Coordinates of C-alpha atoms and ligand atoms in Angstrom, one line a residue:
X1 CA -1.4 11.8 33.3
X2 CA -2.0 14.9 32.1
X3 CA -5.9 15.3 30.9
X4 CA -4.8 16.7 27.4
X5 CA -2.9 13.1 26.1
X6 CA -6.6 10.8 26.8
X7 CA -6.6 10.0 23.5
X8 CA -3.6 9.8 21.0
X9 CA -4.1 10.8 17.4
X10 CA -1.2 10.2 15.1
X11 CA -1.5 11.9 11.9
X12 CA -3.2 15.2 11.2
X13 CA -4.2 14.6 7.7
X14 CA -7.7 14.8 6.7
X15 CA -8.7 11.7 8.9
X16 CA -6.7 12.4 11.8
X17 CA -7.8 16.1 11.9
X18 CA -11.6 14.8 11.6
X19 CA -11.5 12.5 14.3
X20 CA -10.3 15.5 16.5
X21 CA -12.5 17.8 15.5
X22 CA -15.0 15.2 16.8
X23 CA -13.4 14.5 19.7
X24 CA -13.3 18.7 20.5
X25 CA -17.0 19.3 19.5
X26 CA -17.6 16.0 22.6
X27 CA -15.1 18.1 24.7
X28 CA -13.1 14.8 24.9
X29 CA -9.3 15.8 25.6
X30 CA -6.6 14.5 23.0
X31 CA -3.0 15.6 21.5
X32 CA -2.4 15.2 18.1
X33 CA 0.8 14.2 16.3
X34 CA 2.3 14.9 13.1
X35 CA 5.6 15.1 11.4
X36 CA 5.2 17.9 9.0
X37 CA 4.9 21.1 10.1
X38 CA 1.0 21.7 8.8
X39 CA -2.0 19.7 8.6
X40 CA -4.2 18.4 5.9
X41 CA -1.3 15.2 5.0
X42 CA -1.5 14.6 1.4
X43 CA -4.3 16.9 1.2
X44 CA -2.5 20.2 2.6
X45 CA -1.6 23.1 -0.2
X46 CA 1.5 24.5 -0.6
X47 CA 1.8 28.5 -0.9
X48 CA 4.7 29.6 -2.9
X49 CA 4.6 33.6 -2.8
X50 CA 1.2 34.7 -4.6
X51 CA 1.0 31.2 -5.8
X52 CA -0.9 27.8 -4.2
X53 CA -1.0 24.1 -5.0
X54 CA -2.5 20.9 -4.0
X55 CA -0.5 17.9 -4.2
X56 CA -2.5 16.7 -7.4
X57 CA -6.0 17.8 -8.2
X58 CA -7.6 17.4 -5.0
X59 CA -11.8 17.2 -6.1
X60 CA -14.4 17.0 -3.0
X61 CA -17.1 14.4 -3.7
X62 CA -19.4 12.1 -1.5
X63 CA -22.3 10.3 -0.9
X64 CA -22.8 11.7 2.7
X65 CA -25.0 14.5 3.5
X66 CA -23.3 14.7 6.8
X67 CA -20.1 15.1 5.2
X68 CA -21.1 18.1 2.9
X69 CA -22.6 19.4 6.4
X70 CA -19.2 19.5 8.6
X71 CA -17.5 20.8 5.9
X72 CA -19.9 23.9 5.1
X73 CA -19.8 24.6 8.8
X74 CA -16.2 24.8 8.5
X75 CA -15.8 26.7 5.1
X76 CA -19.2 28.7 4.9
X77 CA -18.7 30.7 1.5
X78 CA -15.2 29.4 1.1
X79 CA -16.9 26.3 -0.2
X80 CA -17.2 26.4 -4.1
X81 CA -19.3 24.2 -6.7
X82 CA -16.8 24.1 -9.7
X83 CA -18.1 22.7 -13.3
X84 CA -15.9 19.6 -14.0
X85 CA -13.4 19.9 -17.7
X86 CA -11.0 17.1 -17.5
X87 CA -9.2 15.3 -20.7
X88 CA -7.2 12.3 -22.0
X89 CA -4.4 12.8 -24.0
X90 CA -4.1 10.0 -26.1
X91 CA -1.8 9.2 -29.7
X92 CA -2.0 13.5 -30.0
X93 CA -5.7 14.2 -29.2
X94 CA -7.5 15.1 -26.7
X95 CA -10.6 12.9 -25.2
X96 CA -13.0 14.0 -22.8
X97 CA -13.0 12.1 -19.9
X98 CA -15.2 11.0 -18.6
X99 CA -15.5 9.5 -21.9
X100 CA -18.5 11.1 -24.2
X101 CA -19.6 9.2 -27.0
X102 CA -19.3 11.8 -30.0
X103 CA -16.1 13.3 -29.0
X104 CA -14.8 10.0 -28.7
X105 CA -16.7 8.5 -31.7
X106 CA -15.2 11.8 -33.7
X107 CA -11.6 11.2 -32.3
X108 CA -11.2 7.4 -32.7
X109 CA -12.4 7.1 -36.4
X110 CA -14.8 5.1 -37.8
X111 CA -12.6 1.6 -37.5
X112 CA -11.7 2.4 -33.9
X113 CA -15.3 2.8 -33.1
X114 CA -16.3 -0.6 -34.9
X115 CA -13.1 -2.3 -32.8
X116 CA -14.9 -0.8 -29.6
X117 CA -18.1 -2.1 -30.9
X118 CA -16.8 -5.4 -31.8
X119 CA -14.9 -6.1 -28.4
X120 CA -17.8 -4.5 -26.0
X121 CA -20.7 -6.6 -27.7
X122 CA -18.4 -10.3 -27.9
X123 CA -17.5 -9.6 -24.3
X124 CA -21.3 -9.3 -23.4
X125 CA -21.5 -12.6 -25.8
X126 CA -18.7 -14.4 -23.9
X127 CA -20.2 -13.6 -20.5
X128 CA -23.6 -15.4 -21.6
X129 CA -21.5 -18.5 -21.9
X130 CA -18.3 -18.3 -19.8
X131 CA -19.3 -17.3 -16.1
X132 CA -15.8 -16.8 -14.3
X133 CA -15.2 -13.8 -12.0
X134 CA -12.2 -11.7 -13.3
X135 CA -9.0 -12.7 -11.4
X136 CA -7.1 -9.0 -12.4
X137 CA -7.7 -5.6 -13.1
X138 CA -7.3 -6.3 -16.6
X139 CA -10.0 -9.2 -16.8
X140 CA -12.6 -6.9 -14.9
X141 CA -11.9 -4.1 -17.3
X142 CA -12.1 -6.1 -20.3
X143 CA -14.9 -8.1 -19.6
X144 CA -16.7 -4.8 -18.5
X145 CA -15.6 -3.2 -21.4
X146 CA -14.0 -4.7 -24.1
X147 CA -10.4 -4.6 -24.7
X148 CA -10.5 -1.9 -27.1
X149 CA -12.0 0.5 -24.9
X150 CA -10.4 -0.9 -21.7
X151 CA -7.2 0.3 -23.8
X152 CA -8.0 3.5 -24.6
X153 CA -9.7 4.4 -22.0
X154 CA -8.0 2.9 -18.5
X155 CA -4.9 0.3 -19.0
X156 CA -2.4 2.5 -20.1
X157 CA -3.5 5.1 -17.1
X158 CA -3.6 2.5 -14.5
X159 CA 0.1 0.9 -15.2
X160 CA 1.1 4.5 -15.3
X161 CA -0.2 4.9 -11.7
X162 CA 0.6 1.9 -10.4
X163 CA 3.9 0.9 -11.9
X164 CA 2.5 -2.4 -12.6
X165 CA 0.9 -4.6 -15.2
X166 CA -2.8 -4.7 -15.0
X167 CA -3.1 -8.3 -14.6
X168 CA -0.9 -7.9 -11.4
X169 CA -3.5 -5.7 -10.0
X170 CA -6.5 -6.6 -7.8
X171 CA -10.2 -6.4 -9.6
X172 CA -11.1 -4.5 -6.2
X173 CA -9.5 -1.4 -7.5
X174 CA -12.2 -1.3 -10.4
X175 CA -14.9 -2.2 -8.6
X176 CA -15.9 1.5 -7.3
X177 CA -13.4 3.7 -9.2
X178 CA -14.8 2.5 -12.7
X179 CA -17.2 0.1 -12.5
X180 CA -20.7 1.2 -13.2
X181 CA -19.4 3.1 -16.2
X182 CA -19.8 1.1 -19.3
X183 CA -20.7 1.6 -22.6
X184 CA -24.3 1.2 -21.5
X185 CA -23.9 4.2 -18.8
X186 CA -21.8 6.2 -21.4
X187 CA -24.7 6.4 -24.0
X188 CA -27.1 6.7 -21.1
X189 CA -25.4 9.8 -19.9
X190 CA -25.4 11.2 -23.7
X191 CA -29.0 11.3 -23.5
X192 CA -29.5 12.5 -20.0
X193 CA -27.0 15.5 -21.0
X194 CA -28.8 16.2 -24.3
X195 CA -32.2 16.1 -22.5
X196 CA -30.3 18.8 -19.4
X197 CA -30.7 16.6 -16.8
X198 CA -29.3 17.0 -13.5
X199 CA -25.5 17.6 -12.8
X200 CA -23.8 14.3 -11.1
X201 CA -21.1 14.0 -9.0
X202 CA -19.0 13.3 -12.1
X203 CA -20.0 16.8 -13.7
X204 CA -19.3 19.2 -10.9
X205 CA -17.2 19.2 -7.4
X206 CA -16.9 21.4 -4.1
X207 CA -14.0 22.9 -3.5
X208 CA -12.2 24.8 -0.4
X209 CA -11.5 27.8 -2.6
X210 CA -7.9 28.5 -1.5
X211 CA -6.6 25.1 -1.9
X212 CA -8.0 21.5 -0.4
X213 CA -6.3 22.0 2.8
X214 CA -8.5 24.7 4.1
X215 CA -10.6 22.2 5.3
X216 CA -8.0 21.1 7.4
X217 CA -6.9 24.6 8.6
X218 CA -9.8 25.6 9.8
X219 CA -10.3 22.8 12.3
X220 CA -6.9 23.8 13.2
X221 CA -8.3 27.0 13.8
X222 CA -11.0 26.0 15.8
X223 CA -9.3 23.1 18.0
X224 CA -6.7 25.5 19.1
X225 CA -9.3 27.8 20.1
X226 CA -9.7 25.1 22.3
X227 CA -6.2 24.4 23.8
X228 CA -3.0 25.3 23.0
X229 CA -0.6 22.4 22.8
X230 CA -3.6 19.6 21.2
X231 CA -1.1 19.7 18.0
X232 CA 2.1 19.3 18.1
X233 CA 3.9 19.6 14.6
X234 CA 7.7 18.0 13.7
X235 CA 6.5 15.4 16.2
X236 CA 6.6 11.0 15.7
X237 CA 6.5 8.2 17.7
X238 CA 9.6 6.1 18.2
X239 CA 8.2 3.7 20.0
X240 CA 5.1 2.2 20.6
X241 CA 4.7 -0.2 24.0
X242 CA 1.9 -3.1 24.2
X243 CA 1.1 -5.2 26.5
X244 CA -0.6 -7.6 24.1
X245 CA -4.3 -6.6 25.2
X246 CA -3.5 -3.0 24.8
X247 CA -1.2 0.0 23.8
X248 CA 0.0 1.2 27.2
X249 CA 2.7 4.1 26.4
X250 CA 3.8 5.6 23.3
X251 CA 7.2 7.2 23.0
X252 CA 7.2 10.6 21.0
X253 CA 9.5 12.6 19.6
X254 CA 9.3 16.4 19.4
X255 CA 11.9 18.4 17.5
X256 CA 14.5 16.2 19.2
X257 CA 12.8 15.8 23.1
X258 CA 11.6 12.6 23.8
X259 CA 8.4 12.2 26.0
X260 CA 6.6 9.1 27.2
X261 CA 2.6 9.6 26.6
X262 CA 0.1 6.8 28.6
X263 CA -3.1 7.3 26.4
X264 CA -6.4 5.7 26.8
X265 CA -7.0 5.5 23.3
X266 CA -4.9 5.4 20.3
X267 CA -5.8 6.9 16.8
X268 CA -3.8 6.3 14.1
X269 CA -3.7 7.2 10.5
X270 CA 0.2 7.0 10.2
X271 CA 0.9 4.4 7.9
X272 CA 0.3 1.0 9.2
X273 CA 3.9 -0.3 8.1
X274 CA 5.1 2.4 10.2
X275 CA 3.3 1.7 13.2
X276 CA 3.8 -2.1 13.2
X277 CA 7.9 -1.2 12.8
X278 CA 8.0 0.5 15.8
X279 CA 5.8 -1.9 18.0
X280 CA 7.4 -2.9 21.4
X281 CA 7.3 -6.2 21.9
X282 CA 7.9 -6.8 18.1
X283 CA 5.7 -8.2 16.2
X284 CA 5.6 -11.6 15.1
X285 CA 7.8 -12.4 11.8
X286 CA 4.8 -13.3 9.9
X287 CA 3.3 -10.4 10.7
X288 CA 6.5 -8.1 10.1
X289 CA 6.8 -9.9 6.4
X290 CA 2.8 -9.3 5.9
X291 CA 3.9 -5.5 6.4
X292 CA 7.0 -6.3 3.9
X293 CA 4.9 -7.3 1.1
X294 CA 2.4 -4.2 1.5
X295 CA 3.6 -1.6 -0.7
X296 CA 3.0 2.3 -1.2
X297 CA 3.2 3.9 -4.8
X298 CA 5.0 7.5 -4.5
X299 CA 4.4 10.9 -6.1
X300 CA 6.7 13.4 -7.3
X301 CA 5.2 16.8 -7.6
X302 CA 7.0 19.6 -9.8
X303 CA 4.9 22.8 -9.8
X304 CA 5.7 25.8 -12.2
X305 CA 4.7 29.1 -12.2
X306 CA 3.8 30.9 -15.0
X307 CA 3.9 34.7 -16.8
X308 CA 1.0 34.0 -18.9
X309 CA -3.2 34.2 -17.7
X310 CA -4.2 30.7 -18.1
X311 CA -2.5 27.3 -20.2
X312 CA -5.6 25.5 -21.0
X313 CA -9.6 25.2 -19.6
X314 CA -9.5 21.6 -17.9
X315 CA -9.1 21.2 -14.3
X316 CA -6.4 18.5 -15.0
X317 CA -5.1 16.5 -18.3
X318 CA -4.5 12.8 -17.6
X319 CA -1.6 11.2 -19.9
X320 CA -1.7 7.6 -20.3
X321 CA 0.8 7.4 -23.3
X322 CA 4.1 5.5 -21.8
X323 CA 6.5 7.6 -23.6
X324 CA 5.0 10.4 -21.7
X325 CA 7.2 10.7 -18.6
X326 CA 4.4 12.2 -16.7
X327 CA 1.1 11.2 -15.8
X328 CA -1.5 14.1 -14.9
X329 CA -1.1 17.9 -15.4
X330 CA -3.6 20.5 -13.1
X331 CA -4.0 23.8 -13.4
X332 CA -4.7 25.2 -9.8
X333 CA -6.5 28.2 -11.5
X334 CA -8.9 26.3 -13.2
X335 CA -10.0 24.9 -9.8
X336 CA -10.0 28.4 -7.8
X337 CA -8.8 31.7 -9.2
X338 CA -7.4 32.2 -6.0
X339 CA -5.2 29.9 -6.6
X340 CA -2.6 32.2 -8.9
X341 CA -2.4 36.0 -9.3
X342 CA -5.1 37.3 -11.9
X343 CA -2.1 37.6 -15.0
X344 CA 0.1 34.7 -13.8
X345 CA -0.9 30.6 -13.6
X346 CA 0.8 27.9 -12.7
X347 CA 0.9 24.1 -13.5
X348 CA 1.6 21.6 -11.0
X349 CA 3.1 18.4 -13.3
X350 CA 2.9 14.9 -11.8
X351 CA 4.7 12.0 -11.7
X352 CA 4.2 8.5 -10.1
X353 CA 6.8 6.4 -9.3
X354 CA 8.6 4.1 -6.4
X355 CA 10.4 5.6 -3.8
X356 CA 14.4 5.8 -4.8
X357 CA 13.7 5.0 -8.5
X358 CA 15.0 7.6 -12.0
X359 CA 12.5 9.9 -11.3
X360 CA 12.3 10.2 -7.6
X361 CA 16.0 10.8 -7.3
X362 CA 16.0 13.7 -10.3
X363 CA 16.8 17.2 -9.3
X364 CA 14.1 19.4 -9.8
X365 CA 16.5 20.9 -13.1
X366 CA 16.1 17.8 -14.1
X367 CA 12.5 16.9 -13.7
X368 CA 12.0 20.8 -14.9
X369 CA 14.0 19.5 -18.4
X370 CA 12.1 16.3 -19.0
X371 CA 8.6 18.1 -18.8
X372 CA 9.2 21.4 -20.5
X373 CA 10.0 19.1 -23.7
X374 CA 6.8 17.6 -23.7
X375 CA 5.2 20.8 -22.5
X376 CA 6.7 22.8 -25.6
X377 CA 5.5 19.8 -28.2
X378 CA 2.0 20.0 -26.2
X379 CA 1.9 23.8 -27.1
X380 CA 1.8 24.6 -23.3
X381 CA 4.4 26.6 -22.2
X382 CA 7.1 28.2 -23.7
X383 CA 10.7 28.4 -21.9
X384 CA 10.8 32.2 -21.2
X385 CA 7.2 32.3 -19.3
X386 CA 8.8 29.5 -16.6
X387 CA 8.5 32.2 -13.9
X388 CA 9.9 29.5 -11.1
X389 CA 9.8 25.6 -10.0
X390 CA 9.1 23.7 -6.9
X391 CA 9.3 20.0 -6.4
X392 CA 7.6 17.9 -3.8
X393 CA 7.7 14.2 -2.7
X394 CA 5.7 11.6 -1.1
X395 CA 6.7 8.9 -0.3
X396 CA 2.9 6.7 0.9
X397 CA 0.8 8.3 -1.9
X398 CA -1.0 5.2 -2.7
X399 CA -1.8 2.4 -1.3
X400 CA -1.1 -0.6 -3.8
X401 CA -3.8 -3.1 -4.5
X402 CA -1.6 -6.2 -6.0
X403 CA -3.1 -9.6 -6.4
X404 CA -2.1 -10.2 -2.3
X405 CA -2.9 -6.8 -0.6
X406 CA -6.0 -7.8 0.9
X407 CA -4.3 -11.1 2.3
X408 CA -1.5 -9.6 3.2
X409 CA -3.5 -6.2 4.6
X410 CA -5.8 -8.7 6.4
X411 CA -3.1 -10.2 8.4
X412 CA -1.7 -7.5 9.5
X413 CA -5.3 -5.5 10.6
X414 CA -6.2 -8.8 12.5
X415 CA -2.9 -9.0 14.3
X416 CA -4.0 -5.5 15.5
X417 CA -6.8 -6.0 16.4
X418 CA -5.8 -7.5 19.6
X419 CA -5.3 -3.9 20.8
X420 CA -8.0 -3.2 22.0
X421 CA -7.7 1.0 22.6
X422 CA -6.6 1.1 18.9
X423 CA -8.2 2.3 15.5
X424 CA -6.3 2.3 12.7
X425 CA -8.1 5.3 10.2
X426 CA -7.3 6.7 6.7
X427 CA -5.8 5.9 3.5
X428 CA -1.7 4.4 4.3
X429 CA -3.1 4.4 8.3
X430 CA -5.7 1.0 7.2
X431 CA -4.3 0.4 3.7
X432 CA -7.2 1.5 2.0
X433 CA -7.3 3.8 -1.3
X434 CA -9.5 6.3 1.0
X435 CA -10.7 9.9 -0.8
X436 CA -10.5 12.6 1.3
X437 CA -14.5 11.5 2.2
X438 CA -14.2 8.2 3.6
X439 CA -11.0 9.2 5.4
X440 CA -12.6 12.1 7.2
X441 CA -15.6 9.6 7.6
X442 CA -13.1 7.0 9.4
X443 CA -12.0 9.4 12.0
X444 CA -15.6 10.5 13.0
X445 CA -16.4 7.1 13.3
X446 CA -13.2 6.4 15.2
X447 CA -14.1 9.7 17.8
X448 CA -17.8 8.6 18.0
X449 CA -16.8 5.4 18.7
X450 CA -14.8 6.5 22.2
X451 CA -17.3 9.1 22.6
X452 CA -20.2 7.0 22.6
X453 CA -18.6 3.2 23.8
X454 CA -19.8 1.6 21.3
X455 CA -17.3 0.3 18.4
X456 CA -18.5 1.4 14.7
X457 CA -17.0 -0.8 12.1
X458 CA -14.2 1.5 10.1
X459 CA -13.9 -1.4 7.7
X460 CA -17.0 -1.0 6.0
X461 CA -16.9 2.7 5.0
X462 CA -16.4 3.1 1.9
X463 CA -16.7 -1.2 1.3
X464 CA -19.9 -0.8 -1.0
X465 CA -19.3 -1.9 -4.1
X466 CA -21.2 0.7 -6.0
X467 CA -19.6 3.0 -7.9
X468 CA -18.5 6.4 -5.8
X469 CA -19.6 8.7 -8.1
X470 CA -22.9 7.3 -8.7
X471 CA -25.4 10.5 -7.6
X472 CA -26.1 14.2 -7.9
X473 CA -24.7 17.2 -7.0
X474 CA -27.1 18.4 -4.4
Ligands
FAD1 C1 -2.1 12.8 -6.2 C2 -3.3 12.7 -5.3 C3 -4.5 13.1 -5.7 C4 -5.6 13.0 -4.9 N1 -6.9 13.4 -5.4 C5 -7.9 13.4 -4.6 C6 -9.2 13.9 -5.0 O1 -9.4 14.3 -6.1 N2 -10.2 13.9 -4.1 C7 -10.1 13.4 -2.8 O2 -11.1 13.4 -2.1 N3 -8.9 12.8 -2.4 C8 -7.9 12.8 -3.3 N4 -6.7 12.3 -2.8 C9 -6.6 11.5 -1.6 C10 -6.5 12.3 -0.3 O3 -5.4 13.2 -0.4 C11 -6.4 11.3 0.8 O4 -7.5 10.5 0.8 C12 -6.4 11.9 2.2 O5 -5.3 12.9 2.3 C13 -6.1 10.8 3.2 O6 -6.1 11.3 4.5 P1 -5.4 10.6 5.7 O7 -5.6 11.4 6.8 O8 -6.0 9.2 5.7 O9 -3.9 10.4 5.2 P2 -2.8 11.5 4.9 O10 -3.3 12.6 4.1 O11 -1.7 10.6 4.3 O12 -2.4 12.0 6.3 C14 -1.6 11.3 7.2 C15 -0.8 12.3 8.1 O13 0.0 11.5 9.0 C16 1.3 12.1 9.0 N5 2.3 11.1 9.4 C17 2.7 10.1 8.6 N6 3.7 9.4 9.3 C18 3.8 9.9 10.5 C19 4.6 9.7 11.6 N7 5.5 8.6 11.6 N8 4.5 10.5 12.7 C20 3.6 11.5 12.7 N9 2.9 11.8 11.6 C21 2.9 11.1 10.5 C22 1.5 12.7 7.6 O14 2.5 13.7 7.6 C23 0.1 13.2 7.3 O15 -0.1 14.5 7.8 C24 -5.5 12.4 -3.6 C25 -4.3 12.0 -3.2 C26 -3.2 12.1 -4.0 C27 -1.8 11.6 -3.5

């Protein structure tokens, strides 16, 4: 075998492309596959002429010093701190978010305030005397909330993402996404501000100042210093061959070649629904209708660029409202002013949705139509500065955590496990709503693990149930 194909890595998002980056620094030989034809997965930018996009705001925050380390190695003054503006845009005003008490106070009215009141403090009442752990996003929210702020605040946003109805999503996805906030840590943070205390992780971010995927270039850059041929792009495996203790070959494709690869190890951060559909022997039916009943939320991108300086100060504008077709507007600008040429901006317009539904089959005229209406009411854009419009489209975005992922997620991993040279890493690659941190931290882990012989549990980055952005910018 040749010494290059030791280890397999399928995938070279952010997890894959960590993992072999760890793997090169050990001097451990491996061959990376991926379909596009650039790295960084969901996190890559797009360049359109003077013009760059992420696929939706793309903000770098973590817990790990180590992580903030390996990337400043790789970025050095590329590497920006950015002040945090982000808003809600709810029944025609703007909220901040995250949510601060006067702005909201001043926006919702004195009997909106006294509902959020009334609901926040008979919640704590209730909980004093009904003891029952929430079954549903919904329960967790209201019970941590109250439903008047749950409202406001996250339902309408969540449905949006998820295309379902709170109460048919898991509590798990509150648990360290919102969690932690409550009304309690909302006047708390009032103070703290007022007094000038220090910035969180909620107030400022890091950022790869031409575009998320930098990151993911510049270990590009460095691995192929390396070798040539450890990345293959326009590259996926058609078949994957077990022998029920281990994978023993994997086919792969390569702009129409196929070529049979014996690897030591397998990597994966494909997604897992994927890899079990092209597992030779099959796997078993139960496990092929576990895989069924997992389900991945998709994106539609459009991005347009502008003949005007700069649309409005936020890095991104979430919009809840249902009669809104899209969900979350960023201004790439706003993030890096490298981003756009100094008298031109561009906003990248997002919608979520399922794969072959209305809006993922609409042309990009189309999808251009629907949001310049709303984008003329919002006093955004007018027709005439529409320099022009890209759309993009994927199809795993996110993960979705329904009242049976984790059982159905479970099955599936276990059923894995029984290969022993494989670690499944990454967001659709272990079914787990990774950031770009804990997916970068999965593939270290997963190199460090063959480097070192010694298996480190993947499962438990990120399981903490603390809130993620509980901490301070360092
Ligand atoms: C709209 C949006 C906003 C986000 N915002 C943030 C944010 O603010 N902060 C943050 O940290 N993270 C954010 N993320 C999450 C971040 O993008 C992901 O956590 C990260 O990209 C996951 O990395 P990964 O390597 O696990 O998976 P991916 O990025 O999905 O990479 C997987 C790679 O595998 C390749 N692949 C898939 N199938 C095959 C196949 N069959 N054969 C070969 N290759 C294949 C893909 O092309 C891709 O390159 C956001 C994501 C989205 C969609």
């Amino acid at each position: 075998m040749n010494k290059k194909k030791d280890i397999l890595i399928l995938g070279a998002g952010p997890a894959g492309m960590a993992a072999a980056f760890e793997l090169y620094k050990a001097g451990k030989s491996f061959v990376i596959i991926e379909k596009n034809e650039r790295v960084g997965g969901l996190a890559r930018t797009f360049q359109y002429g003077e013009f760059r996009t992420d696929i939706g705001p793309h903000r770098f925050f973590s817990q790990n010093q180590y992580l903030y380390d390996f990337i400043e190695d790789l970025l050095d003054k590329h590497w920006i701190r950015i002040d945090r503006l982000t808003r809600f845009y709810i029944n025609g005003k703007f909220f901040l978010y995250p949510v601060e008490l006067k702005n909201a106070l001043l926006n919702v009215g004195f009997y909106g305030a006294f509902r959020i009141l009334f609901d926040y403090f008979s919640q704590r009442i209730k909980k004093v005397f009904v003891n029952r752990n929430p079954v549903s996003f919904e329960e967790q929210v209201v019970s941590d909330f109250g439903r008047a702020l749950a409202e406001l605040n996250m339902l309408n946003y969540t449905e949006k993402i998820w295309g379902l109805h709170c109460s048919e999503i898991s509590p798990d996805w509150s648990k360290q996404r919102i969690k932690g906030l409550s009304l309690k840590e909302v006047i708390k943070k009032t103070i703290i501000k007022s007094k000038g205390g220090p910035k969180t992780l909620v107030d400022q971010f890091y950022y790869p100042d031409l575009g998320t995927s930098l990151i993911y270039e510049k270990i590009k850059e460095r691995i192929l210093m390396y070798a040539d041929g450890v990345l293959r792009f326009n590259s996926h495996p058609v078949k994957i061959i077990n022998d029920g203790n281990k994978i023993t070959k994997v086919v792969v494709n390569t702009e129409g070649n196929n070529q049979i690869i014996k690897p030591k190890f397998v990597i994966s951060s494909i997604p897992i629904t994927e890899f079990v559909s092209l597992l030779e022997p099959k796997a078993p039916d139960e496990i092929l209708q576990a895989i069924k009943n997992l389900k991945f939320r998709s994106h539609v991108s459009l991005f347009i660029t502008l003949n005007k300086p700069s649309v409005f100060p936020d890095q991104w504008i979430y919009f809840p409202d249902k009669e809104i077709p899209f969900g979350r507007i960023m201004e790439p600008k706003n993030f890096s002013k490298k981003m756009s040429p100094t008298d031109k901006t561009s906003l990248l317009v997002e919608f979520f949705c399922w794969k072959n539904d209305k809006i993922w089959n609409m042309s990009k005229k189309d999808l251009l139509e629907l949001s310049m209406e709303w984008l003329e009411k919002l006093g955004f854009v007018k027709r005439d500065e529409v320099i022009k419009a890209f759309i993009s489209k994927e199809n795993y975005a996110y993960p979705v955590y329904d009242l049976n992922y984790k059982e159905n997620s479970g099955k599936v991993k276990d059923y894995l496990g029984q290969f022993k040279n494989l670690q499944l890493i990454g967001r659709a690659g272990s079914f787990r709503y990774n950031n770009q941190d804990h997916a970068l931290e999965m593939g270290i882990l997963a190199a460090r693990s063959i480097i070192e012989e010694k298996q480190y549990n993947l499962e438990e980055v990120g399981a903490e149930e603390e809130y993620f952005e509980r901490g301070y910018v360092r």
